[in-house]
Coordinates of N, CA and C in Angstrom, one line a residue:
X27 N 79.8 81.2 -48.5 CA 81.0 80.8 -47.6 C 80.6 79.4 -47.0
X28 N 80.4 78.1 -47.6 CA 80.2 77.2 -47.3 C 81.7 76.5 -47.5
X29 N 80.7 75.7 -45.5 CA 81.8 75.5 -44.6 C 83.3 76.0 -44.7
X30 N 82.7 76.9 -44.3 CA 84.0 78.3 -43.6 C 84.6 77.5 -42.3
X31 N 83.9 76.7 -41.4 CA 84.2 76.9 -40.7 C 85.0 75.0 -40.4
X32 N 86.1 74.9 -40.4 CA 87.1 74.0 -40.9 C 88.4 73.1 -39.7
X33 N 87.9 74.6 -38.5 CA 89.1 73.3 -38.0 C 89.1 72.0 -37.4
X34 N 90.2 71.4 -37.0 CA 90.3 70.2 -36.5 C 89.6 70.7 -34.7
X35 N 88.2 69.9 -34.0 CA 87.7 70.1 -32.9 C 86.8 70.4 -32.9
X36 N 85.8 71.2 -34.0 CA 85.2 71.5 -33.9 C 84.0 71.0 -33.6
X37 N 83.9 69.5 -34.0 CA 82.1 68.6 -33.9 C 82.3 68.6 -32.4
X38 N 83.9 68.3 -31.2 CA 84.2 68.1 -30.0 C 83.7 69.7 -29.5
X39 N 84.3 70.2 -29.3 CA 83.9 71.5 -29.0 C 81.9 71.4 -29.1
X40 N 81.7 71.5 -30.1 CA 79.9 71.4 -30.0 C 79.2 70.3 -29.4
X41 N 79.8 69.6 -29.3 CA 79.2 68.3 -28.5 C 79.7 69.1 -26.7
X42 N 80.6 69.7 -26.5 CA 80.9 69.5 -25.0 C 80.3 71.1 -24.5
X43 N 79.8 72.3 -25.8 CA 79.7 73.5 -25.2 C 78.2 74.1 -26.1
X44 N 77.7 73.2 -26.6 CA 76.6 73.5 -28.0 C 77.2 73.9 -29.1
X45 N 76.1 73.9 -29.7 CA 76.1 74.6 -31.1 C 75.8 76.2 -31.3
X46 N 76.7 76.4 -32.0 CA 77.4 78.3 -31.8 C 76.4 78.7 -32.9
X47 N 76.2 80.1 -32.6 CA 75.4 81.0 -33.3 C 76.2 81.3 -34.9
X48 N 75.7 81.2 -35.9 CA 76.6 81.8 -37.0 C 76.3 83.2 -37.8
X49 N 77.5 83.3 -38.2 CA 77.4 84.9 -39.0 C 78.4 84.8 -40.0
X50 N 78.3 85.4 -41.2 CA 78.9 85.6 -42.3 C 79.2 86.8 -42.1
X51 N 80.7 87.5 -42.9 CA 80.5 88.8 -43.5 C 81.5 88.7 -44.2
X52 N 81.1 89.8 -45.3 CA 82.1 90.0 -46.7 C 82.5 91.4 -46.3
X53 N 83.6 91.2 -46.3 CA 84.7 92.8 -45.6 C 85.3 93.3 -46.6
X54 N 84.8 92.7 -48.0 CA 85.2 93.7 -49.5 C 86.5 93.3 -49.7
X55 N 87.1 94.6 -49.7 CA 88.4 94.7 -50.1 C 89.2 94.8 -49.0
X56 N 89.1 94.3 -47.7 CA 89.8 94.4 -46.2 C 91.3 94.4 -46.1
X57 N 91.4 93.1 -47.4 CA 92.8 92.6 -47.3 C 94.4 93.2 -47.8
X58 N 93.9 94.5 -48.3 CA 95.0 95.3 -49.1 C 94.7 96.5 -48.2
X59 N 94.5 96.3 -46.6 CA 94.6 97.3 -45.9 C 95.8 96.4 -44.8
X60 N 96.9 97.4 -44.8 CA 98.1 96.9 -44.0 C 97.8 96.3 -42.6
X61 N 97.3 96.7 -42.0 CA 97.2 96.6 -40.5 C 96.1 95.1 -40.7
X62 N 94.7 95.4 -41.0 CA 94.0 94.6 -41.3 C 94.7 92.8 -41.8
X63 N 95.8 93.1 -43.1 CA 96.5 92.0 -43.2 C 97.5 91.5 -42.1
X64 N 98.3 92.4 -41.0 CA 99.0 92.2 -40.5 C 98.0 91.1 -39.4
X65 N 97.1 90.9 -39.3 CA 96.6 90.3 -38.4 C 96.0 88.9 -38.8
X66 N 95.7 88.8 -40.4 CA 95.4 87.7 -40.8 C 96.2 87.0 -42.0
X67 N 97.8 87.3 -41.9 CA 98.5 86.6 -43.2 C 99.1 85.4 -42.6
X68 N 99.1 85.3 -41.6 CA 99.9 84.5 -40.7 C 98.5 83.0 -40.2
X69 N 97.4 83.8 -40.0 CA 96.3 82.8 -39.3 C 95.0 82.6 -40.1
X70 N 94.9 81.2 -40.2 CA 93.6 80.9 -41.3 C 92.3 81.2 -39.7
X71 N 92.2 81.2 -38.8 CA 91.6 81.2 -37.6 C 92.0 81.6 -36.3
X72 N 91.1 82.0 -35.8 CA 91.7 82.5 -34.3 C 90.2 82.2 -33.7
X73 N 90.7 82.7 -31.8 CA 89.6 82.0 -30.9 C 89.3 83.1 -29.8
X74 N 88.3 83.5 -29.5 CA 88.1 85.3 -29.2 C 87.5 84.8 -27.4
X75 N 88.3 85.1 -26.9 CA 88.3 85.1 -25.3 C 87.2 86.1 -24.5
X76 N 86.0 85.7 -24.5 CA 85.3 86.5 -24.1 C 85.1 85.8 -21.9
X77 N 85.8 86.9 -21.8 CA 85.6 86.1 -19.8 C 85.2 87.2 -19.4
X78 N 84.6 86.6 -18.7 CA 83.5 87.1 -17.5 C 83.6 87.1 -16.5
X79 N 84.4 88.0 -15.3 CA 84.7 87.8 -13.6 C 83.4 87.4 -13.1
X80 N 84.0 86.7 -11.8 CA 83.0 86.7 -11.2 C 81.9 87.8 -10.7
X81 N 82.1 89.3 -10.9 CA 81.0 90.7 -10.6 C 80.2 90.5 -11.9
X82 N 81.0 89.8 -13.3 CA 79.9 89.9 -14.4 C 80.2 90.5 -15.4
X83 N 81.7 91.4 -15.2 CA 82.1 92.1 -15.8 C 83.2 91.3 -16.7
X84 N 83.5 92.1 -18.0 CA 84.2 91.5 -19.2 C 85.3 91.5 -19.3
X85 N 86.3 91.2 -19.5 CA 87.6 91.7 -19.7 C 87.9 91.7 -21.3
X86 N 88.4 93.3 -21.0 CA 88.9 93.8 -22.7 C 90.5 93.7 -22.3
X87 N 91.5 94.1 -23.4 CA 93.3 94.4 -22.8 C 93.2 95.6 -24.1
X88 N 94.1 95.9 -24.2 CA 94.9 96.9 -25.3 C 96.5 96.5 -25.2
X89 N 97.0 96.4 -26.5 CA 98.7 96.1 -26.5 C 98.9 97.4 -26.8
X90 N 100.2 97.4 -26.6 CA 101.6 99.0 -26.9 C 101.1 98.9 -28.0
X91 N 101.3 98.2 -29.1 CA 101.5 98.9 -30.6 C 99.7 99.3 -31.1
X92 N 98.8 99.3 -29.9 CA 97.3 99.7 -30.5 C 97.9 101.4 -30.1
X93 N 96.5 102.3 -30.7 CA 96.3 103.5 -30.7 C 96.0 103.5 -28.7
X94 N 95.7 105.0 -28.3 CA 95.8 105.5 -26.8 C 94.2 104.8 -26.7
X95 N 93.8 104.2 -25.7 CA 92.5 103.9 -25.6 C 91.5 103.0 -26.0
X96 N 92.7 101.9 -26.8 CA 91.8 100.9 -27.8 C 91.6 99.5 -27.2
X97 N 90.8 99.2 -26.9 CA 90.7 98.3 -25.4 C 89.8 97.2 -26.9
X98 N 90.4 96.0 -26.6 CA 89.1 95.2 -27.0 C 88.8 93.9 -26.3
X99 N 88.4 92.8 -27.1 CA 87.9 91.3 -26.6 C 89.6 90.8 -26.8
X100 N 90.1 90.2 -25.9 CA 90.7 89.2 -26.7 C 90.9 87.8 -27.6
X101 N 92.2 88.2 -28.3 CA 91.8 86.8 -29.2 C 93.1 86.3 -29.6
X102 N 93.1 84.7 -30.1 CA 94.6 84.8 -30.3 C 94.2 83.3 -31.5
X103 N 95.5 83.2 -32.3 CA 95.5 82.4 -33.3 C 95.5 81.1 -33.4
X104 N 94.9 80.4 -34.3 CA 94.5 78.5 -34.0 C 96.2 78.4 -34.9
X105 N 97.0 77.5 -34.4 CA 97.9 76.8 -35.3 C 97.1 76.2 -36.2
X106 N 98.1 75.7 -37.4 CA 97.7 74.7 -37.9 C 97.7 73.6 -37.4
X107 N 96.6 72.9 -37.7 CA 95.9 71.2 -37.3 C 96.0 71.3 -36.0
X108 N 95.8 72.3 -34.9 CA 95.2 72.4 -34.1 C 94.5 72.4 -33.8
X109 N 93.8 71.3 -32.7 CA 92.6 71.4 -32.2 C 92.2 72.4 -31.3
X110 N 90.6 73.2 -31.9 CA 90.4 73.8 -31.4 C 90.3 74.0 -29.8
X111 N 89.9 72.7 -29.4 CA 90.0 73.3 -27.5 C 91.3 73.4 -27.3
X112 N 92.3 72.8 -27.7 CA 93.7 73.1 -27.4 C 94.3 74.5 -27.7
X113 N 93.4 74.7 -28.8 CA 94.0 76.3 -29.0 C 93.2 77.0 -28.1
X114 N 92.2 77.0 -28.2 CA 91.4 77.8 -26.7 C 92.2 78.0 -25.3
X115 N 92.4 76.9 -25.1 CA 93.4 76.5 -23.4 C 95.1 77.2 -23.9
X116 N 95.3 76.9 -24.9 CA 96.7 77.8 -25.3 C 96.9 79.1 -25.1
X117 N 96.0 79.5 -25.7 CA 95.4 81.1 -26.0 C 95.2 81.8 -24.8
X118 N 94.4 81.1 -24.3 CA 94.0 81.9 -22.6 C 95.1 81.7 -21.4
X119 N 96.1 80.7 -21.8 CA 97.3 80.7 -21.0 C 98.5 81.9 -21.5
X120 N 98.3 81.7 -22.5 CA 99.3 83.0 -23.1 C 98.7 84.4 -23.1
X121 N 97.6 85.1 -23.1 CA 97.0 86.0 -22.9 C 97.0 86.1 -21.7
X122 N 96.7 85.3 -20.8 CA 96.5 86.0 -19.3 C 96.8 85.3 -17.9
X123 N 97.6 83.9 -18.7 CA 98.3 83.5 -17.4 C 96.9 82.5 -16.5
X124 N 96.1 82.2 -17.1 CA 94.8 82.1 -16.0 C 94.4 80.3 -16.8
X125 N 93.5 79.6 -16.0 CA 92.7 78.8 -16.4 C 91.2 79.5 -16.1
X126 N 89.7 79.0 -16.8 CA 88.8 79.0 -17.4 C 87.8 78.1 -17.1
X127 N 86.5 78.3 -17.2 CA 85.6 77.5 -17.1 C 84.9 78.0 -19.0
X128 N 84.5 77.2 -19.5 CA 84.1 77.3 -20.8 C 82.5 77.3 -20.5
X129 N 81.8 78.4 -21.0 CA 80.1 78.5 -20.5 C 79.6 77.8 -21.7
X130 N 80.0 78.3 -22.8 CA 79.7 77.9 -24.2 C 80.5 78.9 -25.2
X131 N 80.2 77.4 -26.7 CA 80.6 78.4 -27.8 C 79.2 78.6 -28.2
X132 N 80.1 80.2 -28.0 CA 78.5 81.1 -28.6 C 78.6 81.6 -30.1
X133 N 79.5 81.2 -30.5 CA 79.8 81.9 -32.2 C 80.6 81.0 -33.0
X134 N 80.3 81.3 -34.5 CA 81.5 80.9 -35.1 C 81.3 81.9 -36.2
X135 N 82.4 82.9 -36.1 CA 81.9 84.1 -37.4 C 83.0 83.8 -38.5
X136 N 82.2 84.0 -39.7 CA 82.7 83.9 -40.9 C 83.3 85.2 -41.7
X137 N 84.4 84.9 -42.1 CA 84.8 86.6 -42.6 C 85.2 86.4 -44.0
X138 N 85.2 86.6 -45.2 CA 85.5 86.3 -46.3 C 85.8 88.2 -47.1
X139 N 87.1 88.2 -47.5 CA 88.0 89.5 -47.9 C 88.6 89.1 -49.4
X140 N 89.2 90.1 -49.5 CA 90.0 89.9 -50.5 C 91.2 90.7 -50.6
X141 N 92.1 90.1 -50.9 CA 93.6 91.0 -50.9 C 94.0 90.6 -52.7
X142 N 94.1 92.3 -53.2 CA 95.1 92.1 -54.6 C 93.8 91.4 -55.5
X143 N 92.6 91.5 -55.5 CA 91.7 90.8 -55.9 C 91.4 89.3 -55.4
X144 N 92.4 88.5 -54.6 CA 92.6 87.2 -54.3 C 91.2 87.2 -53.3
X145 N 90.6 86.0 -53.3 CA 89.1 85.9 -52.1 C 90.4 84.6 -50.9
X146 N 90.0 85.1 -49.7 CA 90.3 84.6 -48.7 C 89.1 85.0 -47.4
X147 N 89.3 83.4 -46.6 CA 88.5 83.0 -45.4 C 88.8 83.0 -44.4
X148 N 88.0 83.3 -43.5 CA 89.3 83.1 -42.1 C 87.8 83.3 -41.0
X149 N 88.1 82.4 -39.9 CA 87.1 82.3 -38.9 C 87.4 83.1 -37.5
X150 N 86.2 83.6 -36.7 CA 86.9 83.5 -35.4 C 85.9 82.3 -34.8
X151 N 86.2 81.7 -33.7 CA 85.1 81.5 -32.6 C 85.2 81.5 -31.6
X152 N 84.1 82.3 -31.1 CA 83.7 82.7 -30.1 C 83.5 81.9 -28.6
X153 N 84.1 82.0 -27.3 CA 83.9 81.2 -26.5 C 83.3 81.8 -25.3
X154 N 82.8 81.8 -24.5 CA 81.9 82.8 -23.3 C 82.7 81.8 -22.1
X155 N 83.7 82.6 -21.5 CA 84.5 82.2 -20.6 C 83.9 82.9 -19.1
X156 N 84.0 81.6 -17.5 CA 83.7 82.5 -16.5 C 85.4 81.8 -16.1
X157 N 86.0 83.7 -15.5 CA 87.4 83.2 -15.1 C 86.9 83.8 -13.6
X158 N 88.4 83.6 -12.7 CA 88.3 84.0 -11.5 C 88.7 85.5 -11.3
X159 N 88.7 86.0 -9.7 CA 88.8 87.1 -9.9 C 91.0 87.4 -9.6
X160 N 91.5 86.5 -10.2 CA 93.0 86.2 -10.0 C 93.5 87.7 -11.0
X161 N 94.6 88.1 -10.4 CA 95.4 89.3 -11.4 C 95.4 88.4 -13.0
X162 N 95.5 89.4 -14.0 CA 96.2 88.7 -15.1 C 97.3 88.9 -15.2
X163 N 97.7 87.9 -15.8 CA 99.6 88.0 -16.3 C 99.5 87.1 -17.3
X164 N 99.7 88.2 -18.9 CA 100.2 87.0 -19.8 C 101.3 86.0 -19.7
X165 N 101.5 84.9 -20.2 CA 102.9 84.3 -20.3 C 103.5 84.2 -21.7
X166 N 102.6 85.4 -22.6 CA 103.4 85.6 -23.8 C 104.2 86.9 -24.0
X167 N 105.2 87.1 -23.7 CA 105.6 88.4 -23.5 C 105.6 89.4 -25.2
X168 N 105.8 88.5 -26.5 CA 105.7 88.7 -27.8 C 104.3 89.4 -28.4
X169 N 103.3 88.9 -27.0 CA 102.1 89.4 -27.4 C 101.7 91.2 -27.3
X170 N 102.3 91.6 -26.2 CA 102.9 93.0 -25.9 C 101.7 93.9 -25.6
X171 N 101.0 93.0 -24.7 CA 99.8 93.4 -23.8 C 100.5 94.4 -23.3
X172 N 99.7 95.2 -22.6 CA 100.0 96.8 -22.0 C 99.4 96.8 -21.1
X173 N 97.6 96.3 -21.1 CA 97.0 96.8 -20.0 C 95.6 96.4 -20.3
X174 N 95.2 95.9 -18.8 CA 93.6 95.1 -19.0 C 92.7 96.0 -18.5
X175 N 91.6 95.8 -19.4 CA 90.3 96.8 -18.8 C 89.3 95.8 -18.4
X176 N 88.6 96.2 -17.3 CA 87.0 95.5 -17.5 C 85.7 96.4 -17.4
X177 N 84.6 96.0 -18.1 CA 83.4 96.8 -18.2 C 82.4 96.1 -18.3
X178 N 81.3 96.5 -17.7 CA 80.1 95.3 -17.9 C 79.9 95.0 -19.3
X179 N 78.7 94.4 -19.6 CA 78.2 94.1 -20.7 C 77.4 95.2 -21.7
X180 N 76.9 95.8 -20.8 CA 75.8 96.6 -21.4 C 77.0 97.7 -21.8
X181 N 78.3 97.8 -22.0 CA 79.4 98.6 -22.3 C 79.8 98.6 -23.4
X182 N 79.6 96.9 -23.5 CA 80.1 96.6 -25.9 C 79.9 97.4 -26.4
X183 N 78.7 97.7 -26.5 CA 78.0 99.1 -27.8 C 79.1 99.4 -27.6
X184 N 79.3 100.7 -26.8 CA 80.4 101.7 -26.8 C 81.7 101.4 -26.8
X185 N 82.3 100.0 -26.5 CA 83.4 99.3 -26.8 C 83.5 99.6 -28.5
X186 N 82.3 98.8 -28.8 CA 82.5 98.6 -30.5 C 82.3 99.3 -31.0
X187 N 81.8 100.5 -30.6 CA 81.8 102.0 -31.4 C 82.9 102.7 -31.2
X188 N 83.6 102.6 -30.3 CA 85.1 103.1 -30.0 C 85.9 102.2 -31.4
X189 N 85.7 101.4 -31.7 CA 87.0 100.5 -32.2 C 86.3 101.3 -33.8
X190 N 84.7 101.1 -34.5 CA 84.8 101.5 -35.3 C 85.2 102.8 -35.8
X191 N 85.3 103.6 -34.6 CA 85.7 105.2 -35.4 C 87.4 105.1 -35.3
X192 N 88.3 104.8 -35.1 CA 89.8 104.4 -35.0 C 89.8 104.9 -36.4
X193 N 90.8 106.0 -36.7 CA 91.1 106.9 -37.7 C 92.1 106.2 -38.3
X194 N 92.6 106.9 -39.5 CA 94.1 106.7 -40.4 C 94.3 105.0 -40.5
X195 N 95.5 104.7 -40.1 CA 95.8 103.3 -40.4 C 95.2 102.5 -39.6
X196 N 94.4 102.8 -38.7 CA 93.9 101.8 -37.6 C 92.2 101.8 -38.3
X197 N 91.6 102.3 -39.2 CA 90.5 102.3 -39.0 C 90.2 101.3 -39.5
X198 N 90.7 100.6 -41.4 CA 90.2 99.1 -41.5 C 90.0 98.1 -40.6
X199 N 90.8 97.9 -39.2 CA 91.3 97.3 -38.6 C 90.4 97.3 -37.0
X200 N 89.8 98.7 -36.9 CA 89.1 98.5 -36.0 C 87.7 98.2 -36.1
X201 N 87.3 98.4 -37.4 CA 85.7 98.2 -38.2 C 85.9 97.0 -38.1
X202 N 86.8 96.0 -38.3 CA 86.7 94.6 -38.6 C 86.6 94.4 -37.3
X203 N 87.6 94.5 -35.8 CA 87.6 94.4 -34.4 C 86.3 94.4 -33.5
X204 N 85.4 95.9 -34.7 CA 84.3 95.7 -33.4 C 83.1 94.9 -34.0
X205 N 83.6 93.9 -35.3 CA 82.4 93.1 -35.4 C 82.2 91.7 -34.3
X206 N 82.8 91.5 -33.6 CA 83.3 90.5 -32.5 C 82.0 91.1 -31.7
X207 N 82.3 92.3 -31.1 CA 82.1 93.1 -30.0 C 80.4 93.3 -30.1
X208 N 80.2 93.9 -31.2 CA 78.8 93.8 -31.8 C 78.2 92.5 -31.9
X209 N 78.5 91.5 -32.4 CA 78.1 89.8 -31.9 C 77.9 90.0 -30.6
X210 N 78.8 89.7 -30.1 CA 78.8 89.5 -29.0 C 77.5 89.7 -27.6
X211 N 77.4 91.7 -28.0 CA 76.4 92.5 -27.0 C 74.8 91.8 -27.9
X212 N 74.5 91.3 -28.7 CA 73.9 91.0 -29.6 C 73.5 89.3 -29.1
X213 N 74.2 88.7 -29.0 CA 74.1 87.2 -28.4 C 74.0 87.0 -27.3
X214 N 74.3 87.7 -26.1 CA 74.3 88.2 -24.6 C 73.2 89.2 -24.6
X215 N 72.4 89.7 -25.0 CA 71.2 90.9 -25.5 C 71.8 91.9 -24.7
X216 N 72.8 92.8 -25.2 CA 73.1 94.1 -24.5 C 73.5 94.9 -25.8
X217 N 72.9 94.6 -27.3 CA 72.9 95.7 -28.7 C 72.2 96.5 -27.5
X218 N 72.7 97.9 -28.3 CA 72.2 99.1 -28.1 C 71.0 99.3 -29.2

């Protein structure tokens, strides 16, 4: 998967927050799983909102159309020839209504699938956000957030083990979800 990782900001972004940890993965045949595609036919990249209140604790959300209890990291999609800090500052305005302090980019994960036999790429990266302790309120109403959770850190594990067991149509979909979550507790040292 060389240079997976493609958008417009990226040398800026590492010059103003470091250089992000990397990871590859090959998710097989991911892409001829409905739900799984419904999240990446539309977006060659997305930017995973990892914030941190001031107590230290993380904020996950769950939208209406997830299963009862499926809390994760947020994240949301780069436009095209969008610059990445722009989409970062977009993303966190529309998820939660809030501005940010950027600690660092701690990731840039690589994901490479295939749909119908076809090989396709698609990035997240990872940003380690400290926000304040302000209510959230998305300002994307399309986004159809339902409800914010927070949990320390040392909680991922069990975050990302919740998302991998997600049964029936949700399960391609949460195996791919809690590879975020697993980085994550993993880069922050809170793997189980």
């Amino acid at each position: 998967m060389q240079d997976c990782a493609s958008v417009p900001g990226l040398a800026v972004a590492e010059a103003l927050y470091g250089r992000p940890q990397w990871r590859e993965y090959d998710l097989g045949d991911a892409g001829d799983d409905a739900r799984f595609w419904e999240v990446w036919h539309k977006r060659q990249a997305e930017v995973v909102l990892v914030m941190l209140r001031p107590d230290g604790r993380l904020v996950l959300q769950t939208k209406a159309i997830y299963p009862s209890g499926a809390y994760r990291i947020p994240t949301g999609g780069i436009l095209r020839d969008e610059p990445l800090l722009d989409a970062l500052a977009r993303e966190l305005r529309e998820e939660t209504g809030q501005q940010a302090r950027v600690r660092c980019l701690l990731g840039v994960l690589c994901y490479r699938f295939r749909r119908a036999g076809v090989a396709h790429d698609r990035q997240s990266y990872v940003f380690l956000l400290d926000i304040g302790p302000e209510p959230l309120r998305p300002e994307d109403g399309e986004e159809e957030i339902s409800a914010y959770r927070e949990v320390r850190l040392e909680d991922l594990p069990a975050v990302a083990a919740d998302l991998e067991c997600r049964p029936g149509e949700w399960a391609v979909w949460g195996r791919f979800r809690a590879l975020v979550h697993w980085f994550v507790a993993g880069a922050l040292g809170c793997d189980a």
